[in-house]
Amino acid sequence: MKFNIYGRFQIDVRRVGEEWEVYRLDFGKRVPMEEIVIPPTLAEDEIAIYLDDIFHELAGFGQSIELMA
């Protein structure tokens, strides 16, 4: 799943086995974001809310994290 983080950058979240892995999308590359740990029990539909909790300080007025198609 790809997410637009307040229009500042994009990340890719993938389920690998029992864990979630997070990558920053940067000029055609995926760079691991090992500092971001998503609990393995978190459901797919809860990830955007969790990411908002982590990155909320980057948000401007009215901005949100968006799931990209």
Coordinates of C-alpha atoms in Angstrom, one line a residue:
M1 CA 0.0 0.0 0.0
K2 CA 1.3 3.4 -0.9
F3 CA 0.6 6.5 1.2
N4 CA 1.0 10.2 0.5
I5 CA 2.2 11.8 3.7
Y6 CA 0.7 15.3 3.7
G7 CA 2.1 15.9 0.2
R8 CA 5.6 15.9 1.6
F9 CA 6.7 12.4 0.7
Q10 CA 5.4 8.9 -0.1
I11 CA 5.8 5.6 1.6
D12 CA 5.1 2.0 0.8
V13 CA 3.9 -0.4 3.5
R14 CA 4.1 -4.1 2.8
R15 CA 3.2 -7.2 4.7
V16 CA 6.1 -9.6 4.8
G17 CA 5.3 -12.7 6.8
E18 CA 3.9 -11.6 10.1
E19 CA 5.5 -8.1 10.0
W20 CA 4.8 -4.8 8.3
E21 CA 7.7 -3.2 6.4
V22 CA 7.9 0.5 5.6
Y23 CA 9.8 2.1 2.7
R24 CA 10.2 5.7 1.7
L25 CA 9.7 6.1 -2.1
D26 CA 12.5 8.3 -3.4
F27 CA 13.1 8.9 -7.1
G28 CA 12.2 5.4 -8.2
K29 CA 13.8 3.7 -5.3
R30 CA 12.4 2.2 -2.1
V31 CA 14.5 3.1 1.0
P32 CA 13.8 1.1 4.1
M33 CA 12.4 3.2 7.0
E34 CA 13.5 1.0 9.9
E35 CA 12.7 3.7 12.4
I36 CA 9.0 3.3 11.7
V37 CA 7.6 0.1 13.3
I38 CA 4.0 -0.8 12.6
P39 CA 2.6 -3.3 15.1
P40 CA 2.1 -6.7 13.4
T41 CA -1.4 -7.0 14.8
L42 CA -2.5 -3.7 13.1
A43 CA -5.2 -4.3 10.5
E44 CA -4.6 -3.0 6.9
D45 CA -7.4 -0.5 7.3
E46 CA -5.9 1.0 10.4
I47 CA -2.5 1.8 9.0
A48 CA -3.4 5.4 7.7
I49 CA -4.6 6.3 11.2
Y50 CA -1.4 4.9 12.7
L51 CA 0.8 6.8 10.3
D52 CA -1.1 10.0 11.1
D53 CA -0.3 9.5 14.8
I54 CA 3.4 9.2 13.9
F55 CA 3.7 12.0 11.3
H56 CA 1.0 14.5 12.6
E57 CA 3.6 17.2 13.3
L58 CA 4.3 17.4 9.6
A59 CA 0.7 18.2 8.7
G60 CA -0.6 21.5 7.6
F61 CA -4.1 22.7 8.2
G62 CA -6.6 20.4 6.6
Q63 CA -4.0 18.0 5.3
S64 CA -4.3 14.2 5.7
I65 CA -2.5 11.0 4.9
E66 CA -3.9 9.6 1.7
L67 CA -3.9 6.0 0.4
M68 CA -2.6 6.2 -3.2
A69 CA -4.1 4.1 -6.0

